[in-house]
JSON list of C-alpha atoms in Angstrom, two decimals:
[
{"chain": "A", "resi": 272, "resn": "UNK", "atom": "CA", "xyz": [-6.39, -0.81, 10.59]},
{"chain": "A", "resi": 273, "resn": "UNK", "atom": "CA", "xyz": [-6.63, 2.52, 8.36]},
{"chain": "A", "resi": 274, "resn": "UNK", "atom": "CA", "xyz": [-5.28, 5.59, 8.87]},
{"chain": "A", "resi": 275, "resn": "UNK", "atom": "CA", "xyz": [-8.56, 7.57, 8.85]},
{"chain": "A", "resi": 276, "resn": "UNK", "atom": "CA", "xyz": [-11.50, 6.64, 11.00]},
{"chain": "A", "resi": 277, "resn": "UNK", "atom": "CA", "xyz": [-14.74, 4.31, 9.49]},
{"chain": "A", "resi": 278, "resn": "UNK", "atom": "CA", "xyz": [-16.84, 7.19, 11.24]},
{"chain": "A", "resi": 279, "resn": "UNK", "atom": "CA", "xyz": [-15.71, 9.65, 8.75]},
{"chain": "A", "resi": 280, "resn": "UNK", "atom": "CA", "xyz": [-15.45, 7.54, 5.85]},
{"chain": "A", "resi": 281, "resn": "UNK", "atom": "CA", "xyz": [-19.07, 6.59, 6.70]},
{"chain": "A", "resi": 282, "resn": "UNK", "atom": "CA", "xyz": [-19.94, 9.94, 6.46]},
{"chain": "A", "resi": 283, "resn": "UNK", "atom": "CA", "xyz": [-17.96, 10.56, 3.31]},
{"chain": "A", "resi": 284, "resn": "UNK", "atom": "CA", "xyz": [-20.33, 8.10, 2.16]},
{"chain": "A", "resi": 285, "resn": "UNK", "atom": "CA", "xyz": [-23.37, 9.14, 3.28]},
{"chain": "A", "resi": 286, "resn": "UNK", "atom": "CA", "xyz": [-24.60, 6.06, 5.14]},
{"chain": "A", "resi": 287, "resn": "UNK", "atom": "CA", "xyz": [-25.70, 4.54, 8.08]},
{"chain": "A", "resi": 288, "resn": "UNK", "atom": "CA", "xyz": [-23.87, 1.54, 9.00]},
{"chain": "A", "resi": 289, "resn": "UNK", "atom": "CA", "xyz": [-21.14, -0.60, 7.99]},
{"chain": "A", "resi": 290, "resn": "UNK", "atom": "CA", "xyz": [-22.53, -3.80, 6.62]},
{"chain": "A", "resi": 291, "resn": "UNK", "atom": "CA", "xyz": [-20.44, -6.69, 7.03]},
{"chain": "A", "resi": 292, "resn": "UNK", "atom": "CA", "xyz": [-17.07, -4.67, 6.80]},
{"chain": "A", "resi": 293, "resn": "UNK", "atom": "CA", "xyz": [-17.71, -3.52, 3.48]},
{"chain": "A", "resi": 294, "resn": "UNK", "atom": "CA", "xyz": [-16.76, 0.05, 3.97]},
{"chain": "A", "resi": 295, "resn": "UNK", "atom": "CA", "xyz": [-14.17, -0.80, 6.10]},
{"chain": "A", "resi": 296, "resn": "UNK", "atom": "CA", "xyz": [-12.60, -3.49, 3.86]},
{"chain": "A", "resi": 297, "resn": "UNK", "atom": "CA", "xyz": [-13.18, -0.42, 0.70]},
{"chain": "A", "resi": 298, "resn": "UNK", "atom": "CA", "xyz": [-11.21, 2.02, 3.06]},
{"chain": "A", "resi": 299, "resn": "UNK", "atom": "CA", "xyz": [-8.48, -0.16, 4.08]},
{"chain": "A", "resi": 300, "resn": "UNK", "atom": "CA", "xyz": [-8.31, -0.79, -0.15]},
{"chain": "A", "resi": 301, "resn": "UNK", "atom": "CA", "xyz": [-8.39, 3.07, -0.83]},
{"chain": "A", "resi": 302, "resn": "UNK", "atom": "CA", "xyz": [-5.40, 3.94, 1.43]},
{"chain": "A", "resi": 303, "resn": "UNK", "atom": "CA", "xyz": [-3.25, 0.81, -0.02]},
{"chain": "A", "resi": 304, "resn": "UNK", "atom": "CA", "xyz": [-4.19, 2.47, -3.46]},
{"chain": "A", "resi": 305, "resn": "UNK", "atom": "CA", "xyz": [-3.13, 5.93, -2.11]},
{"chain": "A", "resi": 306, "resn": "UNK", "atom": "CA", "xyz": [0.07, 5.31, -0.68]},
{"chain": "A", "resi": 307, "resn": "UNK", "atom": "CA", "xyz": [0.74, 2.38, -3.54]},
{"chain": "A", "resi": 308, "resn": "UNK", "atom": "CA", "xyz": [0.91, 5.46, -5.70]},
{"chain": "A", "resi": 309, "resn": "UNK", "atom": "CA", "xyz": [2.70, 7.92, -3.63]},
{"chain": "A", "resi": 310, "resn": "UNK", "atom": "CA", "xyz": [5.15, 5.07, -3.21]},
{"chain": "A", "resi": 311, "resn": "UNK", "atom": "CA", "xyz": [5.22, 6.05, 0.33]},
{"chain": "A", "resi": 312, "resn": "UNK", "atom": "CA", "xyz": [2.93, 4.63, 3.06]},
{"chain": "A", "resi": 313, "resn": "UNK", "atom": "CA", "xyz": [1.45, 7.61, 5.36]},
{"chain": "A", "resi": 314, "resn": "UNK", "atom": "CA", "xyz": [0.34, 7.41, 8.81]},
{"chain": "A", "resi": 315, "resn": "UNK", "atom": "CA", "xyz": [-2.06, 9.12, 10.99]},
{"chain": "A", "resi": 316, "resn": "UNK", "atom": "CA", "xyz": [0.63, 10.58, 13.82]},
{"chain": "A", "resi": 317, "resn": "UNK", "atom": "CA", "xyz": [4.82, 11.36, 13.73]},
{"chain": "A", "resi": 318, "resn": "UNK", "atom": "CA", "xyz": [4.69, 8.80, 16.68]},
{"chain": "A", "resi": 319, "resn": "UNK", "atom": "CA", "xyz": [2.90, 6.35, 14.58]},
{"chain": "A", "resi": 320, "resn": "UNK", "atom": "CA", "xyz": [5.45, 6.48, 11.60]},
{"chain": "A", "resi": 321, "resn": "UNK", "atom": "CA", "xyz": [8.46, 6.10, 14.00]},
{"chain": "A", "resi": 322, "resn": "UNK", "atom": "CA", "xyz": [7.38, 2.61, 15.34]},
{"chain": "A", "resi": 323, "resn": "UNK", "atom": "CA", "xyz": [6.13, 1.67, 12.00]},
{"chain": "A", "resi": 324, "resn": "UNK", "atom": "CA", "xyz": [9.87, 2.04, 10.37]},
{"chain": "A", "resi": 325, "resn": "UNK", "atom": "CA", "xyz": [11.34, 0.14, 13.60]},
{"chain": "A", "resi": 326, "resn": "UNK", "atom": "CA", "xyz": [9.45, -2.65, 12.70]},
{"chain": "A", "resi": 327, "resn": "UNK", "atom": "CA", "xyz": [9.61, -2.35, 9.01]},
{"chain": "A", "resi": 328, "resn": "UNK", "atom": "CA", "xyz": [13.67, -2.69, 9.53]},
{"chain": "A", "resi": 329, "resn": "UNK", "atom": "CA", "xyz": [13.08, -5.63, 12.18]},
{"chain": "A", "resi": 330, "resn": "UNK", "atom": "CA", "xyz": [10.97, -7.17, 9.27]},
{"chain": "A", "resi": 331, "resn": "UNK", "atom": "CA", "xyz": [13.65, -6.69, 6.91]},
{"chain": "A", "resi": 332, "resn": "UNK", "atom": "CA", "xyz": [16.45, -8.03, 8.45]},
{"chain": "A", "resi": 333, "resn": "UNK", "atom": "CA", "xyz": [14.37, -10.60, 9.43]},
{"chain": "A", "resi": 334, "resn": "UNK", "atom": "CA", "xyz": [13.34, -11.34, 5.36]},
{"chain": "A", "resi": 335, "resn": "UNK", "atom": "CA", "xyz": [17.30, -10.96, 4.60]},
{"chain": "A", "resi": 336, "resn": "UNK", "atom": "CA", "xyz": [18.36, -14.01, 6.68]},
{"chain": "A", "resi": 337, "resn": "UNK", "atom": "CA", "xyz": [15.43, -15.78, 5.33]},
{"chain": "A", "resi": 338, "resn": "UNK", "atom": "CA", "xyz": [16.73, -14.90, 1.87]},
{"chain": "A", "resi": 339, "resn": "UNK", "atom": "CA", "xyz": [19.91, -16.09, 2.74]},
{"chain": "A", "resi": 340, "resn": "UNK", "atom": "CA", "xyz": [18.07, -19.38, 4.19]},
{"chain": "A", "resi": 341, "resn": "UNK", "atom": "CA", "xyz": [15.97, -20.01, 0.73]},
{"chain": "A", "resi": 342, "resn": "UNK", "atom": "CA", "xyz": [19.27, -19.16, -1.25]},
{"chain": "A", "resi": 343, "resn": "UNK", "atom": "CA", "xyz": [21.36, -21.77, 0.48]},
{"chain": "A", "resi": 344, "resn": "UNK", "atom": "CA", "xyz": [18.66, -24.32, -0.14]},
{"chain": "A", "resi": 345, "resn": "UNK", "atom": "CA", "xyz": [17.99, -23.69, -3.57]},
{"chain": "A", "resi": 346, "resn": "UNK", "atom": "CA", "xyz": [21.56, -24.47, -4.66]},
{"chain": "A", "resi": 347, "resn": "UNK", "atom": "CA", "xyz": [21.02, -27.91, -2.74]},
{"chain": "A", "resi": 348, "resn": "UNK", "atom": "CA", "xyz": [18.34, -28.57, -5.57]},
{"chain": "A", "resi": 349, "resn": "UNK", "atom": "CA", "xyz": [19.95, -29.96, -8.36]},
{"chain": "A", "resi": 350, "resn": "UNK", "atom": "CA", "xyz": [17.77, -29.55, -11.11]},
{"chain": "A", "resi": 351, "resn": "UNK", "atom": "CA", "xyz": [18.54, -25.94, -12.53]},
{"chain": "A", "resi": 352, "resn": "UNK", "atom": "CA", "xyz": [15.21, -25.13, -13.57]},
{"chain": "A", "resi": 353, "resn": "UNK", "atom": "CA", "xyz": [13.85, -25.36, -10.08]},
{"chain": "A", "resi": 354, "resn": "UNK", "atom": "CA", "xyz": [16.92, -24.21, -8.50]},
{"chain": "A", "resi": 355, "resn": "UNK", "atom": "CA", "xyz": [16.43, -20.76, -10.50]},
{"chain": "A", "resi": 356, "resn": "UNK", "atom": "CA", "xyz": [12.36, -20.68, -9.71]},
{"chain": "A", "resi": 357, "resn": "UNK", "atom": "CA", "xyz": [13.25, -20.76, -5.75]},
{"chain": "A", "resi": 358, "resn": "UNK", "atom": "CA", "xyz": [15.77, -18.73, -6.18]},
{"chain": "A", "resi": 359, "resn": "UNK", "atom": "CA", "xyz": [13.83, -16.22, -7.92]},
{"chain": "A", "resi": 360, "resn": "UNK", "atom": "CA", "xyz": [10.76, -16.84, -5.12]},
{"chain": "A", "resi": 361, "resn": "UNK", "atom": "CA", "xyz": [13.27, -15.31, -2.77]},
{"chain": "A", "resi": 362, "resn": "UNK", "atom": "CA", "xyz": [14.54, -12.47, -4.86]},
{"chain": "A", "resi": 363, "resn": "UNK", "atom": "CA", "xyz": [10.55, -11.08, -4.92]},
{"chain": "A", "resi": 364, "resn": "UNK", "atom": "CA", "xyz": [10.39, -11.64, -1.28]},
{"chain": "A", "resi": 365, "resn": "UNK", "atom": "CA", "xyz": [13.46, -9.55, -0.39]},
{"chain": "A", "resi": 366, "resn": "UNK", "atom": "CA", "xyz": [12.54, -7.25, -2.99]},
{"chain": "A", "resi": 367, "resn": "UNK", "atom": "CA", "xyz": [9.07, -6.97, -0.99]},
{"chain": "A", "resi": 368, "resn": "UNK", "atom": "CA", "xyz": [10.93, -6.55, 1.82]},
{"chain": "A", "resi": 369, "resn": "UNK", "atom": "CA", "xyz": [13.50, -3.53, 0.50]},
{"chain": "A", "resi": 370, "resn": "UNK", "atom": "CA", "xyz": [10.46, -1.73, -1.26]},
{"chain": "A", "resi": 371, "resn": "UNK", "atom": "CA", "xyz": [8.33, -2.02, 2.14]},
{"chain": "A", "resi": 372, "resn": "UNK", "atom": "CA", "xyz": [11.19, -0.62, 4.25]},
{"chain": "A", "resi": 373, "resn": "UNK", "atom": "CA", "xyz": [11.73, 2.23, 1.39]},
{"chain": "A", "resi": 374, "resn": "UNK", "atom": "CA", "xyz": [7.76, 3.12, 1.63]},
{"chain": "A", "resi": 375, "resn": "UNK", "atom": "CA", "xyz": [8.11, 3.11, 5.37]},
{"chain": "A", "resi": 376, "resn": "UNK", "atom": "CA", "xyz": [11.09, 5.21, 5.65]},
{"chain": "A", "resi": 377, "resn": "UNK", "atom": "CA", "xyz": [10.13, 7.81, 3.04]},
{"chain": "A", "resi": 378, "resn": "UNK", "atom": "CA", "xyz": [6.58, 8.06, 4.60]},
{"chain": "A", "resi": 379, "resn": "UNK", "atom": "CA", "xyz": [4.27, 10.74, 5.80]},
{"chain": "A", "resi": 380, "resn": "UNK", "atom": "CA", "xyz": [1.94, 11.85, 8.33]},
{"chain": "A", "resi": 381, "resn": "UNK", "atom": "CA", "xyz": [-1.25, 12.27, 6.81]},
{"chain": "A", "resi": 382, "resn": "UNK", "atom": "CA", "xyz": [-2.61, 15.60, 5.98]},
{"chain": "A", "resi": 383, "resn": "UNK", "atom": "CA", "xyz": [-5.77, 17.77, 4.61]},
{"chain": "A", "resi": 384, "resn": "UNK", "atom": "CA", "xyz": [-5.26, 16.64, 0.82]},
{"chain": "A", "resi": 385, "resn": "UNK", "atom": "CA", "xyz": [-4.03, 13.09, 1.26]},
{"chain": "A", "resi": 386, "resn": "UNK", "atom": "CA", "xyz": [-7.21, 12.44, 3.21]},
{"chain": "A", "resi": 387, "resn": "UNK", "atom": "CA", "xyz": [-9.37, 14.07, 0.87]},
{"chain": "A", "resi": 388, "resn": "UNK", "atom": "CA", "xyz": [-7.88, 12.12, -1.76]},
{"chain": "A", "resi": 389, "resn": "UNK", "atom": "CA", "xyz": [-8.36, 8.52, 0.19]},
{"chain": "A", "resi": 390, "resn": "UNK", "atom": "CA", "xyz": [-12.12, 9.75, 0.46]},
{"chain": "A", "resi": 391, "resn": "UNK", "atom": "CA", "xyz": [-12.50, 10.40, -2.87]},
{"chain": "A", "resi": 392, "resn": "UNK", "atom": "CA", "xyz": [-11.06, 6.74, -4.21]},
{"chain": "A", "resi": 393, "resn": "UNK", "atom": "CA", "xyz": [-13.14, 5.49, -1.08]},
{"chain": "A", "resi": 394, "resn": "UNK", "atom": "CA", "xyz": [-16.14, 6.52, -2.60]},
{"chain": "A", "resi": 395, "resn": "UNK", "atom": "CA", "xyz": [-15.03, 5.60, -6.04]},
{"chain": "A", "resi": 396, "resn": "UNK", "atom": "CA", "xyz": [-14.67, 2.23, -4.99]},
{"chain": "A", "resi": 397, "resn": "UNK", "atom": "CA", "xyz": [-17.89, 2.06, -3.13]},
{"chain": "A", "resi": 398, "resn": "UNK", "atom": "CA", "xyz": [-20.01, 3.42, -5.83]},
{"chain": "A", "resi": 399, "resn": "UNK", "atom": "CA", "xyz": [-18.90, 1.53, -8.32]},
{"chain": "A", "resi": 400, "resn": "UNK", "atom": "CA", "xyz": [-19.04, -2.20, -7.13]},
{"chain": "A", "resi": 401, "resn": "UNK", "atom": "CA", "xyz": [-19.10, -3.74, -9.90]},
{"chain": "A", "resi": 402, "resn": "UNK", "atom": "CA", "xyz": [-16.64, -4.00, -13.02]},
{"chain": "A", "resi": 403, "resn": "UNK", "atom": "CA", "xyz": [-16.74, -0.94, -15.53]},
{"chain": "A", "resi": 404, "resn": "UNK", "atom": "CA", "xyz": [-16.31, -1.35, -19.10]},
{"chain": "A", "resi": 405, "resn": "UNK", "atom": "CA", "xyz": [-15.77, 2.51, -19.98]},
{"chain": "A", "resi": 406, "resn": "UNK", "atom": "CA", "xyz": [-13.11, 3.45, -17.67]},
{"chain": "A", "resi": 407, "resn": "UNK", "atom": "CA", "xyz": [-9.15, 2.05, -17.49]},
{"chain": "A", "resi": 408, "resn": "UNK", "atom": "CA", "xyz": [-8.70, -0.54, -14.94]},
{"chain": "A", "resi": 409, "resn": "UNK", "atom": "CA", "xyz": [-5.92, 1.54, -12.75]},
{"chain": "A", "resi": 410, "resn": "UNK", "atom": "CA", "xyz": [-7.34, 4.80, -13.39]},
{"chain": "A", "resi": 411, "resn": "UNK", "atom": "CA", "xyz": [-7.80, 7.25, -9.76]},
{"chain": "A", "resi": 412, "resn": "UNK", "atom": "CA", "xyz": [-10.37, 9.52, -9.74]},
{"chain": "A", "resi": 413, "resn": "UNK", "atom": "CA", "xyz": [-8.85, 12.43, -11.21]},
{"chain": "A", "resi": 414, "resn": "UNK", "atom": "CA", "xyz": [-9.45, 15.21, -8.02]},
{"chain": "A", "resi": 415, "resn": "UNK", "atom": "CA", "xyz": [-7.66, 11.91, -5.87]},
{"chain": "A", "resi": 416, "resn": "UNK", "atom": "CA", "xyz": [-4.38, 11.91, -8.35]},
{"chain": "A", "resi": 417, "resn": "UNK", "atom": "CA", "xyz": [-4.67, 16.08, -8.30]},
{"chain": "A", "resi": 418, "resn": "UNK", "atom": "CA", "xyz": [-4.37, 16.12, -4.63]},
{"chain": "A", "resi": 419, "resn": "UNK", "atom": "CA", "xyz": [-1.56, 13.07, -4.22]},
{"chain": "A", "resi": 420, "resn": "UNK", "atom": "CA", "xyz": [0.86, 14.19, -6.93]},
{"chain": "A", "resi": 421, "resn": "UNK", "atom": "CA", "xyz": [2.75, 16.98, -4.69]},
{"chain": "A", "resi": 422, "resn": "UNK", "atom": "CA", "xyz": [3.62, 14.12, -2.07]},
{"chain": "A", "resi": 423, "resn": "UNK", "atom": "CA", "xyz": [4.71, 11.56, -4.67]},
{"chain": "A", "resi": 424, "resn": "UNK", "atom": "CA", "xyz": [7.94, 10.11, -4.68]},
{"chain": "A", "resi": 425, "resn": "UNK", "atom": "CA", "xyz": [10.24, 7.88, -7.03]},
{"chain": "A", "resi": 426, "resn": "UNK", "atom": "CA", "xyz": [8.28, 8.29, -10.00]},
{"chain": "A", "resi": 427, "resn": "UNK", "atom": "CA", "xyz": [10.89, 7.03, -12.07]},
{"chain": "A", "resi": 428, "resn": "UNK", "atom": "CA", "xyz": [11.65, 7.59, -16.00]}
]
């Protein structure tokens, strides 16, 4: 469920009525994109970030006896080769886990510019439907990455 309301991404957009989820399914892609960036997930209340990092660390310590599960049972499997693939299966799903927990932890409430900024990928995304040939893949809109980059975190070397 995203953080902003379809009402007011619908009228971001300009239209009428959400046709088969399509705007909805566009916002809930815009705010992953958003906080995928920030490297922080945001959230619409102070009340609303508080549960979501209890259950992000019931979620992890949940994932770290599973990893401790799949790790035991790969080095049952005698053949090395797929002893190190399940191994390695597990060591992206804790990692998951850690980075999800980190996200959660470091998050925000949302505010003026991080909404503007989900808008503005939100109608990025629905304008341009299709594939385009003359822009990079990953690129943002550039008012989007203008307003995020303040509240952006671990942005590494």
């Amino acid at each position: 469920m995203p953080v902003i309301n379809i009402e007011k991404a619908m009228v971001h957009l300009r239209v009428d009525e959400d046709t088969g989820g399509d705007v909805l399914a566009k916002l809930n892609s815009a705010e992953d994109k958003a906080a995928q960036y920030l490297n922080r997930f945001f959230y619409a209340t102070a009340a609303a970030w508080t549960e979501a990092i209890s259950l992000t660390l019931n979620q992890l310590n949940y994932e770290l006896v599973k990893y401790k599960e799949s790790c035991d049972a790969a080095n049952l499997v005698a053949d090395p080769v797929s002893r190190n693939m399940l191994l390695s299966a597990a060591e992206n799903l804790k990692k998951e886990a850690q980075r999800n927990t980190k996200m959660a932890m470091q998050g925000i409430v949302i505010n003026p510019s991080i909404e503007a900024a989900v808008l503005l990928i939100l109608g990025s995304l629905y304008e341009n439907r299709e594939d385009e040939t003359n822009t990079t893949v990953n690129e943002l809109p550039k008012g989007a990455l203008w307003l995020l980059d303040p509240y952006r975190l671990d942005l590494g070397v």
